[in-house]
Amino acid sequence: MAKVLMKGNEALAEAAIRAGCRAFYGYPITPQNEVPNYMARHLPERGGVYLQAESEVAAINMVYGAAGAGVRVMTSSSSPGLSLKMEGISYIAAAELPCVIVNVMRCGPGLGGIHPSQGDYFQAVKGGGHGDYRLLVLAPGSVQEMADLTFEAFDLADKWRNPVMILADGLLGQMMEPVEFGDKEPQVVEKPWATTGARGRKPNIINTLDIVPESLEKRNYALAEKYGRMGEAETRWQEYKTADADLIVTAYGTSARVARSAVDMARKEGLRVGLIRPISLWPFPQAPFALLADGLRQFLVVEMSMGQMVEDVRLAVNGRGSVHFYNRLGGMVPTPRDVLAEIRKVLGGGGGQ
Amino acid sequence: MKRICQRPESLTDVQMHYCPGCTHGIIHRLVAEALDELGIREDAIGIASVGCSVFAYNYFNCDMQQAAHGRAPAVATGIKRVLPDRVVFTYQGDGDLASIGVAEIVHAAARGESITVIFVNNAIYGMTSGQMAPTTLLGQKTTTTPRGRTVQDNGYPIRMSELLATLDGTAYIERVSTHDPRHVLQAGRAIKKAFAAQLHGKGFALVEVLSTCSVNWGMSPQEALDWLRDNMVPYYPLGVYKDASVKEGEAHD
Ligand SMILES: Cc1ncc(C[n+]2csc(CCOP(=O)(O)OP(=O)(O)O)c2C)c(N)n1
């Protein structure tokens, strides 16, 4: 199939429809508006339901209902909207309902600004809502990946009966690149647990309440066990020129695109620099760090946040190498030159923290 | 021998957890009878809310989802939109529907979602030990209005049926009571109508059921029923507030 030039947000929406998404519940917020706009235009004519909810709170609870009823369903928002969805996300994770949740991050805190940021990493991978739960979090790095990871997110959600989050940012959502959709067919999954009306069977119940500690503990352990299996099966990352590198730059999403250019510039100067780009943020790819952190290599984490993923990198490196950090905030995107300057600084001496 | 009374098929054979004198059990039965009589148990998907009726998923013998506090109408919307030929209902208390869930109920009603809402108004937060509800009457003592609710501190109780009836999306709205057998029978008829409205694709239907909470009101069950009749019914007048199935000028009860 031919490539088409599309905005990241639109490619994501198109991929969702191709993945069998049959309901979209959302609420407008910049910089993700192209997602609901695209869905409103195309989903009904392709057999799905589009509904603009009264709030993100309502939207995520509509997702809970439709996911419980057994259909592939998605919601999309940007940072302040995600804060409102957190209650519902906790319930969806607890009820083990499959769905796809998109966050096209903008900068905060508060109303912040509408420009790209990566400030919601903690919210996405460390919880965000109440209680012990995990989302599978995927971070696209291009318009093609906005499409590919979203398509895959629906299969993963059904496979694990777990919400999957696409953690993008305003730049990935707004920029245009050629994208190819291929002719993959979405998986068809039986959902005997769904509440579709108890026709000739016992009633199905979707519930997250369990007031007996012995019983809830069992349920929590079962969730933990599932998260453990997800952690083993679903870790993804990309490595670039890491084999001989003295310095490993680490970044995801938009920051990773910038970091990759900086790595190429550094290589031209004869500096041995590589890149690890985590694609799954939860589960976090510990393996490449464990392998590469030999006590000699250094690490440089680049983020558009005050330093969030850097904590996971430090855990993965586990003291076997200095971990440095470089960031821009407030909607400012680091340039390859900025990162190159940082690379030179680190390799020119000076210890990390 | 002819059996004249039995447990409706739409209720499970499970002992309910409600306090002595609570009317939730009666209202559950009325809902179950409506599902039986209309033959829709196997098409029904119920949404339990947060409040004393949170365990409703154990009592209704149909598919059930349990929703976060106040969000039942959004959950119901999510289901009904993808399964339009099923019967979707919510069962909510006054804290759930008239306080934390106001946005969800108002917008579900305004959109004319084809769902049936059973709204149990007991003028108090039962589950959390008797705090003031948005429907608590002026002067009524609760654990958070120990000297009685005042206009100065807490404003006025909300009349949800009247409020929702102003919205064009609503098809059927009636307020009923449970304080004596005659009114319980009327409540049953209203609940059946509210399900029938959904079956006929009329739009959003809601029945507000005035209910007691003798334990948190600090009364005996009989005192509570009398208090409901003498205090709640005058502030929350019973009757049909909206009936889109009846044409302008037609008489109805
Ligand atoms: C988000 C959230 N806030 C508060 C609560 C605590 N809570 C549980 S039940 C309830 C009140 C319910 O009152 P009502 O809807 O009137 O039902 P009743 O218990 O009287 O039947 C509250 C506040 C909760 N579970 N979730």
XYZ file of C-alpha atoms in Angstrom, chain A residues 55-349:
295
model
C -16.052 15.871 30.320
C -13.029 13.617 30.423
C -14.515 12.099 33.567
C -17.620 11.061 31.653
C -15.589 9.978 28.607
C -13.431 7.500 30.522
C -16.499 6.095 32.272
C -18.183 5.627 28.898
C -15.050 3.720 27.922
C -15.473 1.571 31.045
C -19.050 0.778 30.007
C -18.281 -0.016 26.373
C -15.146 -2.016 27.218
C -17.240 -3.996 29.686
C -19.782 -4.574 26.936
C -17.021 -6.211 24.908
C -16.227 -3.760 22.112
C -12.900 -2.232 21.168
C -13.019 1.311 22.510
C -10.664 4.274 22.760
C -10.470 7.687 24.348
C -7.957 10.421 23.713
C -6.920 13.541 25.565
C -3.992 15.686 26.617
C -2.407 16.188 30.021
C -5.058 18.135 32.028
C -7.699 15.790 30.615
C -5.703 12.763 31.670
C -5.715 14.010 35.256
C -9.509 13.879 35.124
C -9.481 10.394 33.629
C -7.338 8.941 36.395
C -10.280 7.829 38.560
C -11.799 5.902 35.675
C -8.462 4.447 34.608
C -7.971 2.966 38.078
C -11.426 1.323 37.851
C -10.748 0.020 34.326
C -7.434 -1.490 35.377
C -9.052 -3.008 38.471
C -11.914 -4.479 36.444
C -9.375 -5.759 33.872
C -11.144 -4.167 30.939
C -9.300 -3.784 27.634
C -9.214 -0.316 26.089
C -6.824 2.185 24.552
C -6.143 5.556 26.172
C -4.195 8.220 24.308
C -2.276 11.068 25.933
C -0.844 13.620 23.508
C 1.137 15.398 26.214
C 1.278 19.169 26.586
C 3.161 21.044 29.239
C 2.049 21.650 32.789
C 1.599 21.736 35.662
C -1.858 23.279 35.864
C -3.252 24.568 32.628
C 0.367 24.937 31.532
C 0.658 25.430 27.797
C -0.310 23.694 24.603
C 3.221 22.923 23.451
C 4.856 19.496 23.636
C 6.153 18.089 26.897
C 6.931 14.774 28.541
C 5.782 15.774 31.998
C 3.213 13.000 32.399
C 5.697 10.107 32.466
C 5.227 9.470 36.183
C 1.443 9.716 35.861
C 1.468 7.176 33.036
C 3.945 4.602 34.330
C 3.855 4.920 38.121
C 0.111 4.895 38.678
C -1.565 8.272 38.391
C -4.857 6.996 39.719
C -5.324 5.442 43.146
C -4.291 1.955 44.136
C -1.792 -0.540 42.822
C -2.189 -1.016 39.099
C -0.236 -0.841 35.872
C -0.948 0.351 32.381
C 0.942 -0.904 29.398
C 2.489 2.357 28.148
C 3.794 2.685 24.603
C 5.747 5.712 23.383
C 5.755 6.289 19.616
C 8.675 8.119 18.049
C 7.286 8.898 14.600
C 3.995 9.279 12.737
C 4.440 5.705 11.467
C 4.723 4.504 15.050
C 1.698 6.558 16.099
C -0.180 4.291 13.680
C 1.638 0.999 14.299
C 1.648 1.127 18.093
C -1.996 2.224 18.235
C -3.012 -0.691 16.007
C -1.068 -3.064 18.190
C -2.388 -1.470 21.387
C -5.860 -2.885 20.731
C -4.532 -6.434 20.367
C -2.394 -6.025 23.494
C -5.322 -4.638 25.484
C -7.398 -7.696 24.602
C -4.485 -10.081 25.112
C -3.884 -8.868 28.672
C -7.366 -7.554 29.522
C -5.636 -4.343 30.510
C -5.801 -0.692 29.480
C -2.999 0.319 27.119
C -1.815 3.914 26.972
C -0.252 5.595 23.977
C 1.990 8.295 25.442
C 2.720 10.762 22.663
C 3.379 14.491 22.755
C 2.153 17.587 20.958
C 4.949 17.494 18.418
C 4.282 13.888 17.355
C 0.578 14.661 17.218
C 0.924 17.736 15.047
C 3.738 16.879 12.667
C 3.205 15.335 9.237
C 5.165 12.376 7.900
C 4.489 9.690 5.314
C 2.739 6.711 6.847
C 1.801 3.273 5.579
C -1.021 1.247 7.091
C -0.389 -2.158 5.559
C -3.178 -4.708 5.378
C -2.913 -6.332 8.799
C -6.191 -7.668 10.141
C -7.045 -7.006 13.771
C -7.366 -10.065 15.998
C -10.859 -11.181 16.871
C -11.058 -12.068 20.545
C -13.884 -13.899 22.314
C -15.081 -12.072 25.430
C -17.306 -14.466 27.344
C -17.031 -12.202 30.399
C -18.622 -9.146 28.706
C -21.934 -7.716 29.893
C -24.031 -8.082 26.768
C -27.256 -9.275 28.386
C -27.480 -12.703 30.042
C -29.061 -14.468 27.080
C -29.164 -18.163 27.930
C -26.277 -17.899 30.355
C -25.534 -16.859 33.927
C -25.197 -13.101 34.495
C -21.789 -11.507 34.039
C -20.680 -8.963 36.623
C -18.053 -6.282 36.117
C -17.006 -4.966 39.483
C -14.026 -3.589 41.365
C -15.414 -3.711 44.922
C -14.243 -6.410 47.299
C -14.521 -5.555 50.970
C -13.108 -8.829 52.299
C -9.358 -8.274 52.768
C -8.452 -11.958 52.268
C -10.304 -11.977 48.997
C -9.099 -8.573 47.755
C -5.522 -9.527 48.587
C -5.903 -12.575 46.342
C -7.238 -10.337 43.597
C -4.336 -7.905 44.020
C -1.801 -10.750 43.910
C -3.450 -12.048 40.753
C -3.084 -8.588 39.192
C 0.552 -8.402 40.316
C 1.180 -11.800 38.756
C -0.366 -10.606 35.485
C 1.768 -7.443 35.535
C 4.799 -9.651 36.070
C 3.982 -11.665 32.951
C 3.285 -8.476 31.001
C 6.653 -7.157 32.127
C 8.422 -10.186 30.725
C 6.531 -10.340 27.449
C 5.998 -6.759 26.375
C 9.251 -4.875 26.892
C 10.328 -2.999 23.762
C 13.156 -0.700 22.918
C 15.379 0.305 20.045
C 19.160 0.530 20.145
C 21.247 2.662 17.827
C 25.037 2.405 17.635
C 25.317 1.210 21.227
C 27.830 -1.648 20.774
C 31.037 0.406 20.951
C 29.588 3.483 22.638
C 31.284 5.210 25.573
C 28.149 7.208 26.164
C 24.582 5.978 25.823
C 21.995 8.680 25.274
C 18.499 7.638 26.377
C 15.256 9.296 25.356
C 11.743 8.424 24.152
C 9.251 10.087 21.816
C 10.182 13.492 20.458
C 13.308 13.706 22.638
C 14.568 10.481 21.066
C 14.311 11.954 17.555
C 16.434 14.892 18.684
C 18.858 12.611 20.533
C 19.340 10.413 17.479
C 20.384 13.410 15.372
C 22.776 14.447 18.137
C 24.267 10.932 18.174
C 24.912 11.165 14.424
C 26.544 14.582 14.835
C 28.713 13.280 17.668
C 29.780 10.248 15.638
C 30.941 12.625 12.866
C 33.182 14.230 15.443
C 34.576 10.813 16.271
C 32.782 10.545 19.605
C 31.534 7.027 20.362
C 27.928 7.675 21.290
C 24.825 5.468 21.014
C 21.116 5.648 21.805
C 18.647 3.499 23.695
C 15.078 4.491 22.877
C 12.547 2.871 25.212
C 9.324 2.140 23.283
C 7.488 0.500 26.151
C 7.734 2.873 29.116
C 5.927 0.370 31.299
C 7.288 -2.227 31.318
C 10.526 -0.247 31.289
C 13.290 -1.919 29.264
C 15.808 -2.751 31.968
C 17.652 -5.379 29.934
C 19.685 -3.173 27.572
C 20.899 -1.057 30.483
C 21.803 -4.078 32.578
C 23.806 -5.379 29.614
C 25.519 -2.134 28.672
C 26.153 -0.734 32.130
C 29.589 -2.239 32.676
C 30.989 0.456 34.922
C 32.877 2.097 32.070
C 30.045 3.557 30.032
C 28.219 6.717 30.914
C 24.561 7.534 30.309
C 22.801 10.759 29.335
C 19.027 10.976 29.669
C 17.238 13.640 27.609
C 13.665 14.529 28.546
C 11.147 17.315 28.171
C 10.415 17.086 31.893
C 12.117 17.931 35.176
C 13.555 14.422 35.216
C 11.158 11.517 35.356
C 12.331 8.653 33.142
C 15.851 9.361 34.425
C 14.793 7.692 37.693
C 14.031 4.454 35.855
C 17.325 4.681 33.992
C 19.176 5.082 37.301
C 17.376 2.010 38.667
C 18.289 0.037 35.536
C 21.923 1.173 35.527
C 21.979 0.409 39.234
C 25.168 2.258 40.024
C 27.221 0.680 37.240
C 27.840 3.949 35.393
C 27.252 7.688 35.751
C 23.803 8.889 34.704
C 23.628 12.493 33.435
C 20.511 14.467 32.626
C 19.576 17.171 30.153
C 16.139 18.725 29.700
C 14.038 21.532 28.311
C 10.717 22.571 29.845
C 7.590 24.601 29.244
C 7.044 23.457 25.667
C 10.632 24.099 24.560
C 12.006 21.235 22.498
C 15.745 20.495 22.825
C 17.734 20.833 19.596
C 20.340 18.325 18.379
C 22.968 21.050 18.937
C 21.931 21.410 22.590
C 22.208 17.673 23.109
C 25.528 17.506 21.236
C 26.908 20.197 23.532
C 25.816 18.093 26.472
C 27.429 14.989 24.980
C 30.722 16.857 24.549
C 30.509 18.098 28.121
C 29.986 14.605 29.537
C 32.709 12.978 27.434
C 35.069 15.828 28.092
C 35.099 14.912 31.753
